[in-house]
Amino acid sequence: MAMEFIVENIHKEIIKPCSPTPLHLKTSKLSFLDQIIPMDHVPLIFYYPNDNITEVEARSQLLKKSLSETLTRFYPFAGRLSSSSSIECNDQGVDFVETRVNCRLQDILKQHDGGESITKLGPEPIMVSKEAETRPLVLVKVNFFECGSMAIGISFSHKVADLSTMKFFIKTWAAMAQAKGSSEVVLPVPYFTIIPSLFPPILDLPVTSESDVMGQLRKDVASRRLVFDASKISMLKAQVASRDVPQPTRVEAVVALILKCAMAAATTNRGGFKKQSGLVHLVNFRKRINHSQAHGSP
């Protein structure tokens, strides 16, 4: 039985870039690939044990200061969608919520069904609607546990960030926090013009071209946390290896298993009737782009 826990919001504010965005960068174009992505947010949660060194208030201030510095580099993230083809980089900022949780971090991590923790510890979901077009593009929720540990939930608009971009942003934020304002920190520079130049936007494409459909589909979606031991994944990789794929990756092996189970469950629900199923994997093609700055492109 899952443990009940309470997450209490104690503070909310808007974090803005520490420096204003220059006039020549006030508009950031979306690529055609960004345009066809549904208007939804993708949540991530990171768990940090108590370091027994830094007080909660000091950690909170450090996170806010370093986030503000990071937004100066990722200036479109602090803006708002102005049309179906561009972001107005107006420095309006991102949501920052601070909470207190009435349990220990290890109590949460012991639960294999992570649906509740994902919902409670992540930022409040932005429902697919016209309102989503004017909301912040990034939402942050910092949860402090009774033991002093911390969970940071971050939600990115899929219009402006894929997983590679999210990782780029988070690594930059972490480096800024570790540097604590030092001018000596050297970080890669994000470039926001490369992908739109290769895949230009369609100016009259409706903003909600796919959003309504995705919103309807997600009403019936349930989330689960699946835990795989490293040894079991190694065994699974060995079992699924073939002549065509002699060395499957961990992701390939695990996703194939999940798809196989989902197909079996769907067949059972249909009374034994089998239906064709497919799986689509999104990939990062930046390394395949012949451009000197493509690797730094969000």
mmCIF file of C-alpha atoms in Angstrom:
data_model
loop_
_atom_site.group_PDB
_atom_site.id
_atom_site.type_symbol
_atom_site.label_atom_id
_atom_site.label_comp_id
_atom_site.label_asym_id
_atom_site.label_seq_id
_atom_site.Cartn_x
_atom_site.Cartn_y
_atom_site.Cartn_z
ATOM 1 C CA MET A 1 0.000 0.000 0.000
ATOM 2 C CA ALA A 2 1.393 3.415 -0.969
ATOM 3 C CA MET A 3 2.274 5.795 1.828
ATOM 4 C CA GLU A 4 0.227 8.976 2.102
ATOM 5 C CA PHE A 5 2.229 12.188 2.302
ATOM 6 C CA ILE A 6 1.383 15.877 2.215
ATOM 7 C CA VAL A 7 3.142 18.529 0.138
ATOM 8 C CA GLU A 8 2.449 22.040 1.453
ATOM 9 C CA ASN A 9 3.163 25.065 -0.732
ATOM 10 C CA ILE A 10 4.839 27.728 1.408
ATOM 11 C CA HIS A 11 6.196 30.186 -1.142
ATOM 12 C CA LYS A 12 5.731 31.123 -4.786
ATOM 13 C CA GLU A 13 7.436 33.742 -6.926
ATOM 14 C CA ILE A 14 8.562 34.527 -10.450
ATOM 15 C CA ILE A 15 12.280 34.190 -11.173
ATOM 16 C CA LYS A 16 13.503 36.489 -13.951
ATOM 17 C CA PRO A 17 16.867 36.618 -15.763
ATOM 18 C CA CYS A 18 19.521 38.500 -13.805
ATOM 19 C CA SER A 19 20.286 40.593 -16.910
ATOM 20 C CA PRO A 20 17.778 41.924 -19.467
ATOM 21 C CA THR A 21 17.709 40.271 -22.872
ATOM 22 C CA PRO A 22 19.295 42.505 -25.556
ATOM 23 C CA LEU A 23 16.922 44.073 -28.072
ATOM 24 C CA HIS A 24 18.301 42.079 -31.007
ATOM 25 C CA LEU A 25 17.388 38.838 -29.185
ATOM 26 C CA LYS A 26 13.855 39.818 -28.176
ATOM 27 C CA THR A 27 12.273 37.407 -30.671
ATOM 28 C CA SER A 28 13.242 33.741 -30.874
ATOM 29 C CA LYS A 29 11.879 31.747 -33.796
ATOM 30 C CA LEU A 30 10.490 28.261 -33.352
ATOM 31 C CA SER A 31 11.416 25.585 -35.861
ATOM 32 C CA PHE A 32 8.794 23.656 -37.804
ATOM 33 C CA LEU A 33 9.591 20.679 -35.553
ATOM 34 C CA ASP A 34 8.728 22.796 -32.502
ATOM 35 C CA GLN A 35 5.492 23.951 -34.098
ATOM 36 C CA ILE A 36 4.070 20.462 -34.547
ATOM 37 C CA ILE A 37 4.867 19.469 -30.949
ATOM 38 C CA PRO A 38 1.722 19.529 -28.742
ATOM 39 C CA MET A 39 1.269 22.394 -26.283
ATOM 40 C CA ASP A 40 2.143 20.412 -23.167
ATOM 41 C CA HIS A 41 4.761 20.374 -20.404
ATOM 42 C CA VAL A 42 7.286 17.600 -19.726
ATOM 43 C CA PRO A 43 8.113 17.064 -16.017
ATOM 44 C CA LEU A 44 11.397 15.858 -14.520
ATOM 45 C CA ILE A 45 12.200 15.266 -10.836
ATOM 46 C CA PHE A 46 15.679 15.167 -9.278
ATOM 47 C CA TYR A 47 16.283 13.854 -5.755
ATOM 48 C CA TYR A 48 19.076 15.141 -3.503
ATOM 49 C CA PRO A 49 19.985 13.709 -0.057
ATOM 50 C CA ASN A 50 20.703 16.087 2.818
ATOM 51 C CA ASP A 51 24.344 17.233 2.712
ATOM 52 C CA ASN A 52 24.225 18.220 6.416
ATOM 53 C CA ILE A 53 26.135 21.366 5.487
ATOM 54 C CA THR A 54 23.778 23.898 3.919
ATOM 55 C CA GLU A 55 20.632 25.149 5.640
ATOM 56 C CA VAL A 56 17.326 24.994 3.800
ATOM 57 C CA GLU A 57 17.028 28.777 3.454
ATOM 58 C CA ALA A 58 20.562 29.059 2.073
ATOM 59 C CA ARG A 59 19.857 26.330 -0.480
ATOM 60 C CA SER A 60 16.655 28.052 -1.530
ATOM 61 C CA GLN A 61 18.415 31.372 -2.097
ATOM 62 C CA LEU A 62 21.247 29.693 -4.003
ATOM 63 C CA LEU A 63 18.805 27.894 -6.286
ATOM 64 C CA LYS A 64 16.906 31.090 -7.072
ATOM 65 C CA LYS A 65 20.048 33.125 -7.724
ATOM 66 C CA SER A 66 21.643 30.492 -9.962
ATOM 67 C CA LEU A 67 18.347 29.954 -11.808
ATOM 68 C CA SER A 68 18.194 33.672 -12.548
ATOM 69 C CA GLU A 69 21.751 33.532 -13.916
ATOM 70 C CA THR A 70 20.907 30.490 -16.026
ATOM 71 C CA LEU A 71 17.867 32.198 -17.545
ATOM 72 C CA THR A 72 20.119 34.954 -18.862
ATOM 73 C CA ARG A 73 21.770 32.334 -21.068
ATOM 74 C CA PHE A 74 18.509 30.531 -21.887
ATOM 75 C CA TYR A 75 16.598 33.773 -22.460
ATOM 76 C CA PRO A 76 13.706 32.272 -24.528
ATOM 77 C CA PHE A 77 12.751 30.136 -21.515
ATOM 78 C CA ALA A 78 11.869 33.282 -19.559
ATOM 79 C CA GLY A 79 9.643 34.551 -22.370
ATOM 80 C CA ARG A 80 6.171 33.694 -23.619
ATOM 81 C CA LEU A 81 4.804 32.271 -26.843
ATOM 82 C CA SER A 82 3.760 35.215 -28.991
ATOM 83 C CA SER A 83 2.548 33.284 -32.032
ATOM 84 C CA SER A 84 2.656 29.842 -33.569
ATOM 85 C CA SER A 85 6.122 30.571 -34.918
ATOM 86 C CA SER A 86 7.999 32.558 -32.268
ATOM 87 C CA ILE A 87 8.682 33.319 -28.615
ATOM 88 C CA GLU A 88 8.697 36.851 -27.265
ATOM 89 C CA CYS A 89 11.813 36.978 -25.073
ATOM 90 C CA ASN A 90 10.338 39.537 -22.673
ATOM 91 C CA ASP A 91 12.018 38.326 -19.450
ATOM 92 C CA GLN A 92 8.688 37.668 -17.719
ATOM 93 C CA GLY A 93 10.338 34.763 -15.936
ATOM 94 C CA VAL A 94 9.531 31.258 -14.739
ATOM 95 C CA ASP A 95 7.384 29.960 -11.880
ATOM 96 C CA PHE A 96 9.265 28.990 -8.697
ATOM 97 C CA VAL A 97 7.361 27.196 -5.923
ATOM 98 C CA GLU A 98 8.820 26.057 -2.596
ATOM 99 C CA THR A 99 7.174 23.344 -0.483
ATOM 100 C CA ARG A 100 7.551 21.332 2.706
ATOM 101 C CA VAL A 101 6.897 17.567 2.669
ATOM 102 C CA ASN A 102 5.813 15.741 5.844
ATOM 103 C CA CYS A 103 8.013 12.678 5.352
ATOM 104 C CA ARG A 104 11.570 11.624 4.565
ATOM 105 C CA LEU A 105 12.991 11.301 1.066
ATOM 106 C CA GLN A 106 13.804 7.616 1.575
ATOM 107 C CA ASP A 107 10.134 6.969 2.369
ATOM 108 C CA ILE A 108 9.228 8.230 -1.109
ATOM 109 C CA LEU A 109 11.984 6.345 -2.922
ATOM 110 C CA LYS A 110 10.985 3.026 -1.351
ATOM 111 C CA GLN A 111 7.674 3.182 -3.201
ATOM 112 C CA HIS A 112 7.865 1.572 -6.632
ATOM 113 C CA ASP A 113 4.587 3.089 -7.770
ATOM 114 C CA GLY A 114 5.797 6.609 -8.472
ATOM 115 C CA GLY A 115 2.596 7.989 -9.959
ATOM 116 C CA GLU A 116 1.644 9.886 -6.803
ATOM 117 C CA SER A 117 5.137 11.244 -6.128
ATOM 118 C CA ILE A 118 5.459 12.455 -9.709
ATOM 119 C CA THR A 119 2.162 14.304 -9.380
ATOM 120 C CA LYS A 120 2.781 15.815 -5.950
ATOM 121 C CA LEU A 121 6.483 16.661 -6.220
ATOM 122 C CA GLY A 122 6.358 17.995 -9.760
ATOM 123 C CA PRO A 123 5.025 21.420 -10.764
ATOM 124 C CA GLU A 124 1.272 21.730 -11.132
ATOM 125 C CA PRO A 125 0.365 20.456 -14.611
ATOM 126 C CA ILE A 126 -0.680 23.012 -17.210
ATOM 127 C CA MET A 127 -3.737 21.652 -18.966
ATOM 128 C CA VAL A 128 -3.906 21.821 -22.728
ATOM 129 C CA SER A 129 -5.877 25.000 -23.418
ATOM 130 C CA LYS A 130 -5.581 28.528 -24.721
ATOM 131 C CA GLU A 131 -4.331 29.498 -21.249
ATOM 132 C CA ALA A 132 -1.285 27.275 -21.750
ATOM 133 C CA GLU A 133 -0.137 29.595 -24.536
ATOM 134 C CA THR A 134 0.346 32.492 -22.087
ATOM 135 C CA ARG A 135 1.763 30.584 -19.108
ATOM 136 C CA PRO A 136 5.485 30.394 -18.225
ATOM 137 C CA LEU A 137 7.488 28.038 -20.406
ATOM 138 C CA VAL A 138 9.361 26.595 -17.411
ATOM 139 C CA LEU A 139 7.946 25.691 -13.992
ATOM 140 C CA VAL A 140 10.106 24.835 -10.971
ATOM 141 C CA LYS A 141 9.052 23.242 -7.695
ATOM 142 C CA VAL A 142 11.564 22.749 -4.868
ATOM 143 C CA ASN A 143 10.413 20.288 -2.200
ATOM 144 C CA PHE A 144 12.169 20.085 1.184
ATOM 145 C CA PHE A 145 11.671 16.914 3.261
ATOM 146 C CA GLU A 146 11.670 16.462 7.045
ATOM 147 C CA CYS A 147 15.127 14.876 6.844
ATOM 148 C CA GLY A 148 16.576 17.918 5.074
ATOM 149 C CA SER A 149 16.719 16.184 1.698
ATOM 150 C CA MET A 150 15.346 17.859 -1.394
ATOM 151 C CA ALA A 151 13.485 17.039 -4.611
ATOM 152 C CA ILE A 152 13.475 19.515 -7.485
ATOM 153 C CA GLY A 153 10.651 19.168 -9.982
ATOM 154 C CA ILE A 154 11.064 20.976 -13.303
ATOM 155 C CA SER A 155 8.500 21.148 -16.075
ATOM 156 C CA PHE A 156 9.405 22.422 -19.553
ATOM 157 C CA SER A 157 7.096 23.408 -22.355
ATOM 158 C CA HIS A 158 7.680 20.848 -25.083
ATOM 159 C CA LYS A 159 7.409 23.712 -27.562
ATOM 160 C CA VAL A 160 10.810 25.042 -26.492
ATOM 161 C CA ALA A 161 12.677 22.060 -25.065
ATOM 162 C CA ASP A 162 13.240 18.424 -25.905
ATOM 163 C CA LEU A 163 15.098 16.083 -23.544
ATOM 164 C CA SER A 164 18.505 17.154 -24.855
ATOM 165 C CA THR A 165 17.669 20.817 -24.259
ATOM 166 C CA MET A 166 16.327 20.048 -20.785
ATOM 167 C CA LYS A 167 19.572 18.273 -19.912
ATOM 168 C CA PHE A 168 21.582 21.220 -21.269
ATOM 169 C CA PHE A 169 19.578 23.669 -19.146
ATOM 170 C CA ILE A 170 19.771 21.568 -15.960
ATOM 171 C CA LYS A 171 23.532 20.981 -16.273
ATOM 172 C CA THR A 172 24.033 24.717 -16.747
ATOM 173 C CA TRP A 173 21.867 25.514 -13.710
ATOM 174 C CA ALA A 174 23.785 22.967 -11.609
ATOM 175 C CA ALA A 175 27.113 24.446 -12.695
ATOM 176 C CA MET A 176 25.897 27.959 -11.872
ATOM 177 C CA ALA A 177 24.801 26.803 -8.413
ATOM 178 C CA GLN A 178 28.125 25.088 -7.740
ATOM 179 C CA ALA A 179 30.062 28.146 -8.913
ATOM 180 C CA LYS A 180 28.080 30.346 -6.482
ATOM 181 C CA GLY A 181 28.447 33.461 -8.595
ATOM 182 C CA SER A 182 32.099 32.963 -9.523
ATOM 183 C CA SER A 183 33.086 34.646 -12.776
ATOM 184 C CA GLU A 184 35.529 31.815 -13.498
ATOM 185 C CA VAL A 185 32.866 29.280 -14.472
ATOM 186 C CA VAL A 186 33.138 28.366 -18.176
ATOM 187 C CA LEU A 187 30.020 26.878 -19.757
ATOM 188 C CA PRO A 188 28.909 26.020 -23.305
ATOM 189 C CA VAL A 189 26.852 28.738 -24.972
ATOM 190 C CA PRO A 190 23.364 27.732 -26.172
ATOM 191 C CA TYR A 191 22.468 28.693 -29.741
ATOM 192 C CA PHE A 192 18.775 29.184 -30.490
ATOM 193 C CA THR A 193 18.940 30.001 -34.210
ATOM 194 C CA ILE A 194 20.440 26.887 -35.803
ATOM 195 C CA ILE A 195 17.489 24.466 -35.814
ATOM 196 C CA PRO A 196 14.941 27.128 -36.949
ATOM 197 C CA SER A 197 17.292 28.023 -39.818
ATOM 198 C CA LEU A 198 17.370 24.388 -40.938
ATOM 199 C CA PHE A 199 13.643 23.775 -40.362
ATOM 200 C CA PRO A 200 11.934 27.165 -40.867
ATOM 201 C CA PRO A 201 8.543 27.693 -39.211
ATOM 202 C CA ILE A 202 5.264 27.884 -41.115
ATOM 203 C CA LEU A 203 3.888 31.305 -40.239
ATOM 204 C CA ASP A 204 0.165 30.503 -40.447
ATOM 205 C CA LEU A 205 0.262 27.134 -38.648
ATOM 206 C CA PRO A 206 -2.316 27.105 -35.792
ATOM 207 C CA VAL A 207 -0.808 26.939 -32.312
ATOM 208 C CA THR A 208 -3.214 24.209 -31.181
ATOM 209 C CA SER A 209 -2.900 22.014 -34.271
ATOM 210 C CA GLU A 210 -2.351 18.849 -32.220
ATOM 211 C CA SER A 211 -2.938 20.014 -28.680
ATOM 212 C CA ASP A 212 -6.665 19.286 -28.529
ATOM 213 C CA VAL A 213 -6.124 15.723 -29.709
ATOM 214 C CA MET A 214 -3.358 15.072 -27.179
ATOM 215 C CA GLY A 215 -5.434 16.593 -24.418
ATOM 216 C CA GLN A 216 -8.256 14.137 -25.102
ATOM 217 C CA LEU A 217 -5.889 11.172 -25.220
ATOM 218 C CA ARG A 218 -4.227 12.003 -21.915
ATOM 219 C CA LYS A 219 -7.476 11.946 -19.969
ATOM 220 C CA ASP A 220 -7.228 8.143 -19.915
ATOM 221 C CA VAL A 221 -3.473 7.855 -19.323
ATOM 222 C CA ALA A 222 -2.043 6.425 -16.086
ATOM 223 C CA SER A 223 1.586 6.850 -14.984
ATOM 224 C CA ARG A 224 3.701 4.240 -13.225
ATOM 225 C CA ARG A 225 7.272 4.070 -11.973
ATOM 226 C CA LEU A 226 9.054 0.899 -13.104
ATOM 227 C CA VAL A 227 12.263 -0.141 -11.328
ATOM 228 C CA PHE A 228 14.780 -2.416 -13.084
ATOM 229 C CA ASP A 229 17.906 -3.730 -11.329
ATOM 230 C CA ALA A 230 21.136 -3.374 -13.300
ATOM 231 C CA SER A 231 21.712 -7.147 -13.228
ATOM 232 C CA LYS A 232 18.234 -7.815 -14.619
ATOM 233 C CA ILE A 233 18.776 -5.324 -17.435
ATOM 234 C CA SER A 234 22.050 -7.073 -18.330
ATOM 235 C CA MET A 235 20.203 -10.406 -18.479
ATOM 236 C CA LEU A 236 17.475 -8.841 -20.606
ATOM 237 C CA LYS A 237 20.023 -7.396 -23.048
ATOM 238 C CA ALA A 238 21.605 -10.834 -23.451
ATOM 239 C CA GLN A 239 18.211 -12.433 -24.109
ATOM 240 C CA VAL A 240 17.122 -9.982 -26.811
ATOM 241 C CA ALA A 241 20.463 -9.751 -28.633
ATOM 242 C CA SER A 242 20.214 -10.912 -32.240
ATOM 243 C CA ARG A 243 22.164 -10.899 -35.465
ATOM 244 C CA ASP A 244 20.527 -7.625 -36.510
ATOM 245 C CA VAL A 245 21.009 -6.008 -33.074
ATOM 246 C CA PRO A 246 23.970 -7.804 -31.450
ATOM 247 C CA GLN A 247 24.422 -5.221 -28.694
ATOM 248 C CA PRO A 248 21.079 -3.651 -27.756
ATOM 249 C CA THR A 249 21.204 -0.639 -25.469
ATOM 250 C CA ARG A 250 19.556 -0.605 -22.063
ATOM 251 C CA VAL A 251 16.821 1.657 -23.410
ATOM 252 C CA GLU A 252 16.137 -0.627 -26.379
ATOM 253 C CA ALA A 253 15.924 -3.727 -24.178
ATOM 254 C CA VAL A 254 13.676 -2.197 -21.514
ATOM 255 C CA VAL A 255 11.376 -0.397 -23.957
ATOM 256 C CA ALA A 256 10.993 -3.578 -26.009
ATOM 257 C CA LEU A 257 9.954 -5.471 -22.876
ATOM 258 C CA ILE A 258 7.417 -2.799 -21.903
ATOM 259 C CA LEU A 259 5.982 -2.744 -25.431
ATOM 260 C CA LYS A 260 5.712 -6.548 -25.470
ATOM 261 C CA CYS A 261 3.821 -6.508 -22.156
ATOM 262 C CA ALA A 262 1.556 -3.675 -23.328
ATOM 263 C CA MET A 263 0.730 -5.574 -26.521
ATOM 264 C CA ALA A 264 -0.069 -8.715 -24.520
ATOM 265 C CA ALA A 265 -2.337 -6.738 -22.176
ATOM 266 C CA ALA A 266 -4.099 -5.070 -25.110
ATOM 267 C CA THR A 267 -4.692 -8.459 -26.731
ATOM 268 C CA THR A 268 -6.193 -9.793 -23.498
ATOM 269 C CA ASN A 269 -8.476 -6.758 -23.195
ATOM 270 C CA ARG A 270 -9.717 -7.378 -26.741
ATOM 271 C CA GLY A 271 -10.655 -10.958 -25.975
ATOM 272 C CA GLY A 272 -7.628 -12.419 -27.718
ATOM 273 C CA PHE A 273 -7.922 -10.292 -30.859
ATOM 274 C CA LYS A 274 -4.478 -9.099 -31.948
ATOM 275 C CA LYS A 275 -4.015 -5.654 -33.410
ATOM 276 C CA GLN A 276 -0.946 -4.120 -34.976
ATOM 277 C CA SER A 277 1.051 -1.959 -32.565
ATOM 278 C CA GLY A 278 3.850 0.485 -33.163
ATOM 279 C CA LEU A 279 6.417 2.366 -31.128
ATOM 280 C CA VAL A 280 7.935 5.711 -32.059
ATOM 281 C CA HIS A 281 11.279 6.778 -30.605
ATOM 282 C CA LEU A 282 12.301 10.431 -30.755
ATOM 283 C CA VAL A 283 16.010 10.872 -31.423
ATOM 284 C CA ASN A 284 18.553 13.652 -31.051
ATOM 285 C CA PHE A 285 19.833 14.455 -34.541
ATOM 286 C CA ARG A 286 22.127 17.341 -33.507
ATOM 287 C CA LYS A 287 25.260 15.205 -33.855
ATOM 288 C CA ARG A 288 24.249 14.425 -37.428
ATOM 289 C CA ILE A 289 23.967 18.074 -38.436
ATOM 290 C CA ASN A 290 26.958 19.409 -40.334
ATOM 291 C CA HIS A 291 27.210 22.643 -38.392
ATOM 292 C CA SER A 292 30.012 23.792 -36.101
ATOM 293 C CA GLN A 293 27.565 25.019 -33.416
ATOM 294 C CA ALA A 294 24.926 22.299 -33.698
ATOM 295 C CA HIS A 295 26.053 20.549 -30.501
ATOM 296 C CA GLY A 296 25.253 23.684 -28.524
ATOM 297 C CA SER A 297 21.834 24.094 -30.075
ATOM 298 C CA PRO A 298 18.917 23.573 -27.654
#
